[in-house]
Structures are given as structure tokens and as C-alpha cells.
Coordinates of C-alpha atoms in Angstrom, one line a residue:
Chain A
M36 CA 126.5 48.7 138.8
T37 CA 125.0 52.1 139.5
M38 CA 121.4 51.3 138.5
A39 CA 118.5 51.8 141.0
G40 CA 117.5 48.4 142.3
E41 CA 120.9 46.8 141.5
D42 CA 121.0 44.5 144.5
E43 CA 117.4 43.5 144.0
I44 CA 118.0 42.5 140.4
L45 CA 121.2 40.6 141.0
E46 CA 119.5 38.6 143.8
W47 CA 116.5 38.0 141.6
I48 CA 118.7 36.6 138.8
A49 CA 120.7 34.5 141.2
G50 CA 117.5 33.1 142.8
R51 CA 116.3 31.9 139.4
Q52 CA 119.4 29.8 138.7
K53 CA 118.8 26.5 140.3
T54 CA 120.5 23.1 140.6
S55 CA 119.1 20.1 138.7
K56 CA 120.1 16.6 137.8
V57 CA 122.8 18.1 135.4
V58 CA 123.4 21.4 137.2
K59 CA 125.3 20.5 140.5
V60 CA 126.1 24.1 141.4
A61 CA 124.3 27.1 139.8
A62 CA 124.4 30.7 140.7
G63 CA 126.4 32.2 143.5
D64 CA 129.8 30.6 143.1
D65 CA 132.7 31.5 140.8
L66 CA 131.7 29.0 138.2
A67 CA 128.7 26.7 137.7
V68 CA 129.3 22.9 138.0
L69 CA 127.6 20.6 135.5
E70 CA 127.8 16.8 135.5
W71 CA 127.8 15.2 132.1
P72 CA 126.0 11.8 131.7
E73 CA 128.3 8.8 132.2
G74 CA 130.2 7.8 129.2
E75 CA 129.6 11.0 127.3
R76 CA 132.8 12.8 126.6
L77 CA 131.9 15.4 123.9
V78 CA 131.3 19.0 125.1
L79 CA 130.1 21.3 122.4
V80 CA 130.4 25.0 123.1
G81 CA 130.0 28.4 121.4
A82 CA 129.0 32.0 122.0
D83 CA 127.0 34.6 120.2
Q84 CA 126.1 38.2 121.0
V85 CA 123.1 40.4 120.2
L86 CA 123.8 44.2 120.1
D87 CA 121.5 47.2 120.1
G88 CA 121.4 48.8 116.7
V89 CA 122.7 45.6 115.0
H90 CA 120.5 42.7 115.9
F91 CA 117.6 44.6 117.4
R92 CA 116.7 48.2 118.2
C93 CA 116.0 49.0 121.9
S94 CA 114.2 52.1 120.8
E95 CA 111.6 50.0 119.0
I96 CA 111.2 47.2 121.5
S97 CA 109.2 47.9 124.6
D98 CA 109.2 44.3 125.9
W99 CA 112.8 43.2 126.4
S100 CA 111.9 39.6 126.7
V101 CA 112.0 39.6 122.9
I102 CA 115.7 40.5 123.0
G103 CA 116.4 37.8 125.6
R104 CA 114.6 35.2 123.4
K105 CA 116.6 36.2 120.3
A106 CA 119.9 36.0 122.1
M107 CA 119.1 32.5 123.5
N108 CA 117.5 31.2 120.3
R109 CA 120.5 32.2 118.1
N110 CA 122.6 29.9 120.3
L111 CA 120.1 27.1 120.4
S112 CA 120.1 27.3 116.6
D113 CA 123.8 26.7 116.7
C114 CA 123.1 23.6 118.8
A115 CA 120.5 22.5 116.2
A116 CA 123.0 23.0 113.5
M117 CA 125.5 20.7 115.2
A118 CA 122.6 18.2 115.9
C119 CA 123.4 18.3 119.6
M120 CA 121.2 18.6 122.7
P121 CA 121.5 22.0 124.5
V122 CA 122.6 21.5 128.1
A123 CA 123.1 24.9 129.8
A124 CA 124.0 28.5 129.0
V125 CA 125.9 31.4 130.7
V126 CA 124.9 35.0 129.9
T127 CA 126.6 38.4 130.2
V128 CA 124.5 41.5 129.9
A129 CA 125.9 45.1 129.6
L130 CA 123.0 47.3 130.5
P131 CA 122.6 50.9 129.5
K132 CA 122.4 53.3 132.5
G133 CA 118.7 54.0 131.9
A134 CA 117.6 50.4 132.1
T135 CA 114.7 49.7 134.5
V136 CA 114.4 46.7 136.8
E137 CA 111.3 45.6 134.8
Q138 CA 113.3 45.7 131.5
V139 CA 116.1 43.6 133.0
K140 CA 113.7 41.1 134.4
A141 CA 111.9 40.8 131.1
L142 CA 115.2 40.3 129.3
Y143 CA 116.2 37.6 131.7
E144 CA 112.7 35.9 131.5
G145 CA 113.0 35.9 127.7
L146 CA 116.4 34.2 127.9
E147 CA 115.1 31.7 130.4
A148 CA 111.8 30.9 128.6
A149 CA 113.6 30.3 125.3
G150 CA 116.1 28.1 127.0
A151 CA 113.6 26.2 129.1
K152 CA 111.8 25.1 125.9
Y153 CA 114.8 22.9 125.2
Y154 CA 115.8 22.1 128.8
C155 CA 118.7 24.6 128.6
P156 CA 118.8 26.6 131.9
V157 CA 120.9 29.7 132.4
V158 CA 123.5 28.7 135.1
G159 CA 125.7 31.8 135.5
G160 CA 127.3 34.8 133.9
D161 CA 127.6 38.5 134.7
T162 CA 125.4 41.6 134.6
G163 CA 126.8 45.1 134.7
V164 CA 125.8 48.7 133.9
W165 CA 127.8 50.9 131.6
A166 CA 127.5 54.1 129.5
G167 CA 127.1 52.0 126.3
P168 CA 124.0 50.5 124.6
L169 CA 122.5 47.1 125.5
A170 CA 124.7 44.1 124.7
V171 CA 123.8 40.5 125.5
T172 CA 126.2 37.5 125.1
V173 CA 125.0 33.9 125.5
A174 CA 127.5 31.1 125.6
I175 CA 125.9 27.7 125.2
M176 CA 127.0 24.1 125.9
G177 CA 125.6 21.0 124.3
R178 CA 126.1 17.3 124.3
A179 CA 126.1 14.8 121.4
T180 CA 124.1 12.1 123.1
G181 CA 124.1 9.0 120.9
S182 CA 125.0 10.7 117.6
K183 CA 128.1 12.4 116.3
P184 CA 128.0 16.2 115.8
V185 CA 127.2 17.0 112.2
L186 CA 129.8 19.4 110.9
R187 CA 129.6 21.7 107.9
S188 CA 132.6 20.1 106.2
G189 CA 131.2 16.7 105.3
A190 CA 129.2 17.4 102.1
L191 CA 129.8 15.0 99.2
S192 CA 129.4 15.5 95.4
G193 CA 126.0 14.1 94.5
D194 CA 124.3 14.7 97.8
G195 CA 120.9 16.4 97.9
I196 CA 120.8 19.9 99.4
Y197 CA 117.9 20.5 101.9
V198 CA 116.5 23.3 104.1
T199 CA 114.0 22.8 107.0
G200 CA 111.7 25.7 106.1
P201 CA 110.8 28.7 104.0
L202 CA 113.3 31.5 103.7
G203 CA 113.5 35.3 103.2
G204 CA 112.1 38.5 104.7
S205 CA 113.0 37.8 108.3
I206 CA 113.7 41.5 108.7
L207 CA 110.0 42.1 108.9
G208 CA 110.0 40.5 112.4
R209 CA 110.9 36.9 112.2
H210 CA 114.5 37.6 113.0
L211 CA 113.3 38.2 116.5
T212 CA 110.8 35.3 116.8
F213 CA 112.2 32.4 114.8
E214 CA 112.1 29.0 116.3
P215 CA 115.5 27.2 116.6
R216 CA 115.3 23.8 114.8
V217 CA 116.6 21.8 117.7
H218 CA 114.1 19.0 117.3
E219 CA 114.8 18.8 113.5
G220 CA 118.5 18.7 114.1
R221 CA 118.2 15.8 116.6
L222 CA 115.8 13.9 114.3
L223 CA 118.3 14.3 111.4
A224 CA 121.2 13.2 113.6
A225 CA 119.2 10.2 114.7
S226 CA 118.7 9.2 111.0
R227 CA 122.5 9.5 110.5
L228 CA 121.8 10.8 107.0
P229 CA 123.1 14.4 106.9
T230 CA 126.6 14.6 105.7
A231 CA 127.0 18.3 106.5
M232 CA 124.7 20.8 108.3
M233 CA 124.6 24.4 109.5
D234 CA 122.0 27.0 110.2
V235 CA 121.1 29.8 107.7
S236 CA 122.2 32.9 109.6
D237 CA 123.7 35.1 106.8
G238 CA 121.6 34.0 103.8
L239 CA 121.2 30.7 102.0
L240 CA 123.7 31.3 99.2
K241 CA 126.4 32.8 101.5
D242 CA 126.0 30.0 104.0
L243 CA 125.9 27.3 101.3
G244 CA 129.1 28.8 99.9
R245 CA 130.7 28.3 103.3
M246 CA 129.6 24.7 103.6
L247 CA 130.8 23.9 100.1
K248 CA 134.2 25.6 100.8
A249 CA 134.5 23.7 104.1
S250 CA 133.7 20.5 102.3
G251 CA 136.7 20.8 100.1
G252 CA 135.6 23.3 97.4
L253 CA 132.5 21.6 96.0
G254 CA 129.9 23.2 93.8
A255 CA 126.1 23.1 93.7
V256 CA 123.1 23.3 91.4
I257 CA 120.1 25.0 93.1
E258 CA 116.7 24.6 91.5
A259 CA 115.2 28.0 91.8
D260 CA 111.5 26.8 91.8
K261 CA 112.2 24.4 94.7
V262 CA 113.6 27.0 97.1
P263 CA 110.8 27.6 99.6
V264 CA 110.0 31.3 99.6
H265 CA 108.6 32.6 102.9
A266 CA 105.4 34.8 102.8
D267 CA 107.6 37.5 104.5
A268 CA 109.9 37.5 101.4
V269 CA 106.9 38.0 99.2
R270 CA 105.6 40.8 101.4
L271 CA 109.1 42.4 101.5
A272 CA 109.4 42.1 97.7
G273 CA 106.1 44.1 97.4
Q274 CA 107.7 46.8 99.5
D275 CA 111.2 47.1 98.1
G276 CA 110.8 45.8 94.5
V277 CA 113.5 43.1 95.0
D278 CA 112.4 39.7 93.7
A279 CA 111.0 37.4 96.4
L280 CA 113.3 34.6 95.3
R281 CA 116.3 36.9 95.7
H282 CA 115.2 37.6 99.3
A283 CA 114.9 33.8 100.0
L284 CA 118.3 33.2 98.5
S285 CA 120.1 36.1 100.3
D286 CA 118.3 37.3 103.4
G287 CA 119.8 36.4 106.7
E288 CA 118.6 35.4 110.1
D289 CA 116.2 32.7 109.0
H290 CA 117.8 30.1 111.2
E291 CA 116.4 27.2 109.2
L292 CA 118.8 24.3 108.9
L293 CA 120.7 23.8 105.7
F294 CA 122.0 20.3 105.2
T295 CA 123.2 17.8 102.6
S296 CA 122.2 14.1 102.5
T297 CA 122.9 11.2 100.2
A298 CA 119.5 9.6 100.8
R299 CA 116.0 11.1 101.5
P300 CA 116.0 12.6 105.1
P301 CA 113.1 12.4 107.6
V302 CA 112.6 16.2 107.3
G303 CA 113.6 18.9 104.9
I304 CA 112.8 20.3 101.5
R305 CA 115.1 19.4 98.7
I306 CA 116.4 22.4 96.8
G307 CA 119.3 21.1 94.7
K308 CA 122.3 19.0 94.5
V309 CA 126.0 19.1 95.4
T310 CA 128.4 19.0 92.4
A311 CA 132.1 18.3 92.2
G312 CA 132.8 21.9 91.4
G313 CA 131.8 24.8 89.1
G314 CA 130.5 27.2 91.9
V315 CA 126.9 27.5 92.7
I316 CA 124.5 27.5 89.7
L317 CA 120.9 28.6 89.8
K318 CA 118.7 26.5 87.5
Y319 CA 115.2 27.8 86.5
E320 CA 112.2 25.8 85.5
D321 CA 112.6 26.8 81.9
G322 CA 116.1 25.2 81.9
R323 CA 117.9 28.5 82.1
E324 CA 121.1 28.4 84.3
E325 CA 123.1 31.2 85.8
P326 CA 125.9 31.5 88.4
A327 CA 124.4 32.5 91.8
A328 CA 125.9 35.6 93.2
A329 CA 126.1 35.3 97.0
S330 CA 125.1 38.6 98.4
G331 CA 124.4 37.7 102.0
W332 CA 122.9 39.6 104.9
E333 CA 125.2 41.8 106.9
H334 CA 123.8 43.5 109.9
R335 CA 121.0 45.1 108.0
L336 CA 119.8 47.1 111.0
G337 CA 123.2 48.7 111.4
Chain B
M287 CA 130.6 44.2 110.2
T288 CA 131.3 47.4 108.4
M289 CA 134.9 47.8 109.5
A290 CA 137.7 48.1 106.9
G291 CA 139.5 44.7 106.8
E292 CA 136.6 42.8 108.2
D293 CA 137.1 39.6 106.2
E294 CA 140.8 39.7 106.8
I295 CA 140.4 39.9 110.6
L296 CA 137.7 37.2 110.8
E297 CA 139.8 34.9 108.7
W298 CA 142.8 35.7 110.8
I299 CA 140.9 34.9 114.0
A300 CA 139.5 31.6 112.6
G301 CA 143.0 30.6 111.4
R302 CA 144.4 30.9 115.0
Q303 CA 141.8 28.5 116.4
K304 CA 143.2 25.1 116.1
T305 CA 142.3 21.5 117.0
S306 CA 144.3 19.7 119.7
K307 CA 144.0 16.6 121.9
V308 CA 141.0 18.2 123.6
V309 CA 139.7 20.4 120.9
K310 CA 138.2 18.1 118.2
V311 CA 136.6 20.9 116.2
A312 CA 137.7 24.6 116.6
A313 CA 136.8 27.6 114.5
G314 CA 134.6 27.5 111.5
D315 CA 131.7 25.4 112.5
D316 CA 128.5 26.4 114.4
L317 CA 130.0 25.2 117.7
A318 CA 133.4 23.9 118.9
V319 CA 133.7 20.3 119.9
L320 CA 135.8 19.4 122.9
E321 CA 136.5 15.9 124.2
W322 CA 136.6 15.5 128.0
P323 CA 139.1 13.0 129.4
E324 CA 137.7 9.6 130.0
G325 CA 135.9 9.2 133.3
E326 CA 135.7 12.9 134.0
R327 CA 132.1 14.1 134.1
L328 CA 132.2 17.5 135.7
V329 CA 132.1 20.5 133.4
L330 CA 132.7 23.9 135.1
V331 CA 131.5 26.9 133.2
G332 CA 131.1 30.7 133.7
A333 CA 131.3 34.0 131.8
D334 CA 132.5 37.4 132.6
Q335 CA 132.7 40.6 130.6
V336 CA 135.0 43.7 130.5
L337 CA 133.5 46.9 129.3
D338 CA 135.0 50.2 128.2
G339 CA 134.7 52.8 130.9
V340 CA 134.0 50.2 133.6
H341 CA 136.9 47.7 133.6
F342 CA 139.3 49.7 131.4
R343 CA 139.4 52.9 129.4
C344 CA 140.1 52.5 125.7
S345 CA 141.1 56.2 125.6
E346 CA 144.0 55.4 127.9
I347 CA 145.1 52.1 126.4
S348 CA 147.1 52.1 123.2
D349 CA 147.9 48.4 123.2
W350 CA 144.6 46.4 123.2
S351 CA 146.4 43.2 124.2
V352 CA 146.1 44.5 127.8
I353 CA 142.3 44.4 127.5
G354 CA 142.3 40.9 126.0
R355 CA 144.6 39.7 128.9
K356 CA 142.3 41.2 131.5
A357 CA 139.2 39.7 130.0
M358 CA 140.8 36.2 129.9
N359 CA 142.5 36.5 133.3
R360 CA 139.3 37.4 135.1
N361 CA 137.9 34.1 133.8
L362 CA 141.0 32.1 134.6
S363 CA 140.8 33.6 138.1
D364 CA 137.3 32.1 138.4
C365 CA 138.8 28.7 137.4
A366 CA 141.5 29.2 140.1
A367 CA 138.8 30.0 142.7
M368 CA 137.0 26.7 141.9
A369 CA 140.3 24.9 142.0
C370 CA 139.7 23.6 138.4
M371 CA 141.9 23.3 135.3
P372 CA 140.9 25.7 132.5
V373 CA 140.1 23.8 129.3
A374 CA 138.9 26.3 126.7
A375 CA 137.2 29.6 126.2
V376 CA 134.8 31.2 123.8
V377 CA 134.9 35.0 123.2
T378 CA 132.5 37.6 121.9
V379 CA 133.8 41.0 121.0
A380 CA 131.6 44.1 120.2
L381 CA 134.0 46.5 118.4
P382 CA 133.5 50.2 118.2
K383 CA 133.3 51.4 114.5
G384 CA 136.7 53.1 114.7
A385 CA 138.6 50.0 115.7
T386 CA 141.6 49.2 113.5
V387 CA 142.7 45.8 112.4
E388 CA 145.9 46.2 114.5
Q389 CA 143.9 46.9 117.6
V390 CA 141.6 43.9 117.1
K391 CA 144.6 41.6 116.4
A392 CA 146.3 42.9 119.6
L393 CA 143.1 42.3 121.6
Y394 CA 142.9 38.8 120.3
E395 CA 146.6 38.1 120.9
G396 CA 146.2 39.3 124.5
L397 CA 143.2 36.9 125.0
E398 CA 145.2 34.1 123.5
A399 CA 148.5 34.7 125.3
A400 CA 146.8 34.8 128.7
G401 CA 144.9 31.6 127.9
A402 CA 147.9 29.8 126.5
K403 CA 149.8 30.2 129.8
Y404 CA 147.2 27.9 131.3
Y405 CA 146.6 25.7 128.3
C406 CA 143.3 27.4 127.7
P407 CA 142.8 28.0 123.9
V408 CA 140.1 30.2 122.4
V409 CA 137.9 27.9 120.4
G410 CA 135.1 30.0 119.1
G411 CA 132.8 33.0 119.6
D412 CA 131.7 36.0 117.6
T413 CA 133.1 39.3 116.6
G414 CA 130.9 42.2 115.4
V415 CA 131.1 46.0 114.9
W416 CA 128.6 48.4 116.4
A417 CA 128.0 52.0 117.3
G418 CA 128.8 51.3 121.0
P419 CA 132.0 51.1 122.9
L420 CA 134.3 48.1 123.2
A421 CA 132.8 45.1 125.1
V422 CA 134.5 41.7 125.5
T423 CA 132.9 38.6 127.0
V424 CA 134.8 35.5 127.8
A425 CA 133.0 32.3 128.7
I426 CA 135.4 29.6 130.1
M427 CA 135.2 25.9 130.8
G428 CA 137.2 23.9 133.3
R429 CA 137.5 20.4 134.5
A430 CA 138.0 19.2 138.1
T431 CA 140.6 16.5 137.3
G432 CA 141.2 14.5 140.4
S433 CA 139.9 16.9 143.0
K434 CA 136.4 18.2 143.8
P435 CA 135.6 21.8 142.9
V436 CA 136.1 24.0 146.0
L437 CA 132.9 26.0 146.6
R438 CA 132.5 29.2 148.6
S439 CA 129.9 27.6 150.8
G440 CA 132.0 25.1 152.8
A441 CA 133.7 27.3 155.5
L442 CA 133.5 26.0 159.0
S443 CA 133.6 27.7 162.4
G444 CA 137.2 27.6 163.6
D445 CA 138.8 27.4 160.2
G446 CA 141.7 29.7 159.5
I447 CA 141.2 32.4 156.8
Y448 CA 143.9 32.8 154.2
V449 CA 144.8 34.9 151.1
T450 CA 147.4 34.0 148.5
G451 CA 149.0 37.5 148.3
P452 CA 149.0 41.2 149.1
L453 CA 145.9 43.3 148.6
G454 CA 144.9 46.8 147.7
G455 CA 145.5 49.6 145.3
S456 CA 145.0 47.5 142.1
I457 CA 143.5 50.6 140.5
L458 CA 147.0 51.9 140.0
G459 CA 147.4 49.4 137.3
R460 CA 147.5 45.9 138.7
H461 CA 143.8 45.4 137.9
L462 CA 145.0 45.1 134.3
T463 CA 148.0 42.9 134.9
F464 CA 147.2 40.6 137.8
E465 CA 148.2 36.9 137.5
P466 CA 145.3 34.5 138.0
R467 CA 146.2 32.1 140.8
V468 CA 145.4 28.9 138.8
H469 CA 148.5 27.0 140.1
E470 CA 147.8 28.0 143.7
G471 CA 144.2 26.9 143.3
R472 CA 145.3 23.5 141.9
L473 CA 147.9 23.1 144.7
L474 CA 145.3 23.9 147.3
A475 CA 142.8 21.5 145.7
A476 CA 145.5 18.7 145.7
S477 CA 146.0 19.2 149.4
R478 CA 142.3 18.8 150.0
L479 CA 142.5 21.3 152.8
P480 CA 140.5 24.3 151.7
T481 CA 136.9 24.1 153.0
A482 CA 135.8 27.2 151.0
M483 CA 137.4 29.3 148.3
M484 CA 136.8 32.3 146.0
D485 CA 138.8 35.0 144.3
V486 CA 138.9 38.6 145.7
S487 CA 137.2 40.6 143.0
D488 CA 135.1 43.1 144.8
G489 CA 137.3 43.6 147.9
L490 CA 138.4 41.3 150.8
L491 CA 135.7 42.3 153.3
K492 CA 132.9 42.2 150.7
D493 CA 133.9 38.9 149.3
L494 CA 134.6 37.4 152.7
G495 CA 131.1 38.5 153.7
R496 CA 129.7 36.6 150.7
M497 CA 131.7 33.5 151.6
L498 CA 130.5 33.6 155.3
K499 CA 126.9 34.1 154.2
A500 CA 127.1 31.2 151.6
S501 CA 128.5 29.0 154.4
G502 CA 125.4 29.4 156.6
G503 CA 125.8 32.8 158.2
L504 CA 129.2 32.5 159.9
G505 CA 131.3 35.3 161.3
A506 CA 135.1 36.0 161.3
V507 CA 137.8 37.7 163.2
I508 CA 140.4 39.4 160.9
E509 CA 143.8 40.3 162.5
A510 CA 144.5 43.7 161.0
D511 CA 148.3 43.4 161.3
K512 CA 148.2 40.0 159.4
V513 CA 146.4 41.3 156.3
P514 CA 149.1 41.6 153.6
V515 CA 149.0 45.2 152.3
H516 CA 150.2 45.6 148.7
A517 CA 152.8 48.3 148.0
D518 CA 150.2 49.8 145.6
A519 CA 147.8 50.2 148.6
V520 CA 150.5 52.2 150.4
R521 CA 151.2 54.3 147.3
L522 CA 147.5 54.9 146.8
A523 CA 147.1 55.9 150.5
G524 CA 149.9 58.5 149.9
Q525 CA 147.8 59.9 147.1
D526 CA 144.2 59.8 148.5
G527 CA 144.8 60.0 152.3
V528 CA 142.8 56.8 152.9
D529 CA 144.5 54.3 155.2
A530 CA 146.5 51.6 153.3
L531 CA 144.9 48.9 155.4
R532 CA 141.5 50.2 154.4
H533 CA 142.6 49.8 150.7
A534 CA 143.8 46.3 151.4
L535 CA 140.4 45.4 153.0
S536 CA 138.1 47.1 150.5
D537 CA 139.7 47.6 147.1
G538 CA 138.6 45.2 144.3
E539 CA 140.2 43.4 141.4
D540 CA 143.1 41.9 143.3
H541 CA 142.1 38.4 142.2
E542 CA 144.1 36.8 144.9
L543 CA 142.4 33.6 146.3
L544 CA 140.6 33.9 149.6
F545 CA 140.1 30.6 151.3
T546 CA 139.4 28.8 154.6
S547 CA 141.2 25.8 155.9
T548 CA 141.1 23.7 159.0
A549 CA 144.8 22.8 158.9
R550 CA 147.8 24.7 157.6
P551 CA 147.7 24.9 153.8
P552 CA 150.6 24.6 151.3
V553 CA 150.2 28.2 150.3
G554 CA 148.5 31.3 151.7
I555 CA 148.9 33.9 154.4
R556 CA 146.7 33.5 157.4
I557 CA 144.7 36.6 158.2
G558 CA 142.1 35.4 160.7
K559 CA 139.6 32.9 161.8
V560 CA 136.0 31.9 161.0
T561 CA 133.7 32.2 164.0
A562 CA 130.2 30.9 164.6
G563 CA 128.6 34.3 164.2
G564 CA 128.9 37.9 165.2
G565 CA 129.7 39.4 161.9
V566 CA 133.2 40.3 160.8
I567 CA 135.4 41.8 163.5
L568 CA 138.7 43.6 162.9
K569 CA 141.2 42.9 165.6
Y570 CA 144.2 45.2 166.0
E571 CA 147.6 44.4 167.5
D572 CA 146.8 46.5 170.6
G573 CA 143.8 44.2 171.3
R574 CA 141.3 46.8 170.1
E575 CA 138.4 45.2 168.2
E576 CA 135.8 46.8 165.9
P577 CA 133.1 45.6 163.4
A578 CA 134.5 45.7 159.9
A579 CA 132.3 47.7 157.5
A580 CA 132.4 46.1 154.1
S581 CA 132.6 48.9 151.6
G582 CA 133.7 47.0 148.5
W583 CA 134.8 48.2 145.1
E584 CA 132.1 48.9 142.6
H585 CA 133.3 49.8 139.1
R586 CA 135.6 52.5 140.3
L587 CA 136.4 53.6 136.8
G588 CA 132.7 54.1 135.9

């Protein structure tokens, strides 16, 4: 690092990483050491990054805790989508040369606060300064704890299709402030009802297409009037002239859970039904049907 | 992503991530699912990044597999330093806009080849394109398997100080091609002799200082003529006029193991002794002693 206050910030970060019942060794060694509960053998793991100009714009964000929260919450949302309990995260940060100690602390506090809400401490990682823009990677670990991970490949023909909340227009700000559906994921796992589950990160139709493909090439009928349209989608429609429903179907970064279930689940809004094939059909209230074109979100900021 | 061949490359990456005895779910879901061996409860985890202009220079590397290998090997070296067995890795890659499909495949193959050597598959992560330079983060998981993780905080006054190989001058190329000392770490753990261990990433004196500090503020006497000086350090000394021993003591990115042991270990070159205090003293063959100033490596490329 070449940043002013480098040693201060690295010590500050290390000082915040503490041991706990699960975390046997935190900051300051080559790796962190976690102890899994007795009898639990599944370790879920993934990593996701947020990049300046793609997932946020540094130039428009004065408080970097927002960036830290988004980075952590995207990973917590992956835990939610697998119906697992977050356990711990490791974080790498590539800092632009002009970053201030205050910005770095805010970033880290954002990561930490988002994780703490779901008992997911940051236990290690790496921070460095470079000539590039801000990049933050979070790798997260979770445990299954009493229920099997819910994959995206288990949907069955005839299952209902559900989402946990309204969709669309996240670009107006919600993409930075969404709440990962960790509790909903655990509740659903406890009910043992979901046959397939994932989070909506690239748009409902695009992600549904992936789920149906992973489940062996199934189809779906989506009832257009049942799709919960977020107020942001309506607001965005007023700005860009695109139909609010289209925003709900195609916008990314909602991070609601999308799942299928044979019986009525404890949470979720039913939006349609899995079919044996025939692609994804949009069905309107007046009986009209049309194939749903999946134009998903792709790094809209970029 | 906006790169030409985006879908091709993402499918190619996903296709290479496969299930195994340990990996129950690999690519294509929200998280990978690993199954730990029965009765093993410790999960070791860490993350490290390599950044263009800091840890390598894209402009000087035509074959990106070199970058992938370095990224993975730095993390494998952390496993070695904890004396654990690598289990799996997740990887995020931020690609510059001009990256070609061939470069991305080479990068990934480098990550994969380095991991495969120690049975450490890549099981997930994220790849995106942005306006910034190339950044690669690897998060790694390991298991202790029959021996306790060796921390850097266990050194005792009177212990011998050892390294697993010659040091210095890695900037001439070895920083890209070093071999992580995973086998040596496991061998040492099996002997149960090392009291403290870490890898030399920022320079022998700097890292030794950290180990002594973590072990409660101990000191050390290093016998200058026992420190194994790498041929690269001699070569570099010929170029820059700095003493080869100084390079061996201060250069970073050697990734040899540095450890302390009460009895003679199965591998390692003895370079000195832990003392109760008094800082780190360099002792020469002629009996002369001097305090060792720890000027470690800091992103020399940057």
C-alpha cells in the first residue's frame, strides 16, 4: 500500500476481526479458523464482486458504507437462495490511490454491519492500493443446519412459481439498499416445500429461464397480473416509457427469492406454474398468451 | 459483461467446475456445496488478490495462465503456512474491456492447474468486465485433517528458527512461479514440532517481526551466514549493488515457510534462535552483532 494512514487502517481492520464461538482464529494469521457445529458436514461457499462503474459509481456515493453493504448483501442473498445460514465472510478490497482512511473505514463498517445482521462476521482477507478503481470481493460461507440446501435444479412440472416480494426499478436506488432474504430462505427451508430456489439477480424472466433449464428443460406459464410490480418500477416506467410490468419481469438486482413449490409455502407470492415444456408463456387477465422474451439486466451502470 | 464471447466464456468456466467426493454441488447454483469428512470440524478460510500493476504487469505477460497460477499459489501458500490441506477455492475476476477469450481461458487454466496440483478445485465465483485493470481474487478453504493448524503466535524463547528454502530476488521472476510449500507444511504438521509458522510474503525480517510480536513480543538472533541466499538474490545484487544477504532478509514474495521449532524438524534450514526479547539481532560469522532493520517488500511493482 502507498496510501497515507496505511498501517493505521490495516491495524484498525485487524482489530475488528474477533474470535467467537465459531471463529477460533480471526485476523492476523495466514488463514482464519472456523469450527463447524458437531455433526454438520456441509460447507456452502461462493464469492461475488462489486466493481466501480458496474455495480455502483464511486463518483456518486459519498458514504462508502453503502458499497460495503451492497457487497456483503449480494453474498448474503446467495446464502438466502440456498436456504443456508451465513457463517463468515472474507473480503478483498482493491483501493484507488486517492481513497481516504475515512472512506475505507466506512466501506468496512458497511460490510460489517450488513454481515452482523445475519451473524456473519468478516474474518479475514486482503486490502491493497492500486492505480485502478475500487473493487470489492466478498467470499461467503454458510451451513445447512437442519435442512438440505435448496438447489435451482429441482423444479417439477405442476409446481407453483413464487417470489418473495415486488420486482423492478431497482436501478433507482434499491440495488444498493435491498435486504437479503435470509430469514425467508430459512423459513422456506424449514417448511421443506421449495423444490428449487434462487435469487433474482439478473431479472425474473432470465433467472426463471436458468432455473427451468437447470431443472431439465421445463417451461412455465406466468400470470402477468400476479407479478408483484414494485413502486420503483412504476416510477421508472414514468421516466423511460417502458411498461412497469416489463421492468418487473426484466430488471435485475431485486434479490428477492424466486422458488417453486408443490404446496402452498409459508411465504411468497404465487406468479405462475411450471409446465412440462413450451418455454415461458406470459398469460394476461383477458386470456391472451404470448411467449415471454427474457431480456435480463446486464450491468446497466456500465 | 460486454466482452465478445461472453456467454461462451461463462459456459466454458461453468463446464469446468465439476462435482467430486468433496464437491457435492459445483458451478451453476448460487453457492457451491462441499461435504467435509466425517468428524472434521475445522474450516480454514482466507482470501488474497492479485492486481495488475501491483502483483504482475499485464503489459509484460502474454500468457495469462501465469497470473492465474500466481493468484492460486499465493492462497495455497497460506494453506501451507497453516499446515492445512487445501480443499476448494472460489474466484472472482474483474476483466479489462480489451480481454480476449483466449486470455480469460488461459487465466482460468492457470488457476485450475495450480489448484489441481494440490487437489484444490475451483468451485465457484464470479467473472465480470469493467473499465478497470485486471484484478483476480481467490478465496480458499482448507481442512486440518489430523493435525492442529499451526498459528504464527506460538513461538517460544529458545526455539530454533527455520525456513524451507533460499530467499531473495523473487522480483526477477520467481514471484510469479514459486511453488507453495503445501507438502512441507503438512510434513511439519505431522511431526507436531513447529510451534509457530507463516509464509514469507513481505520479507524474512518483516514477517519474522510479525511472528515474534504475535508470540508475545519475543526477540531473535539470526545467524547471517546461515540464511540461505537464493541465486536470484545474488543476481539482483549484481544489478542493483544492494548486498545479496540484504535481499534475502528483506525481499518479499518468496513464499517459503518460516517456522520455529523446539527440536530438529523433518525439513527446514536453521537460521537462528528465538530469544526472550531484545528485538531481532543479526549475528555475523566474525562475531559482530547488529540490530536488524526490517525493511520489507511493499508492492515493488507499484
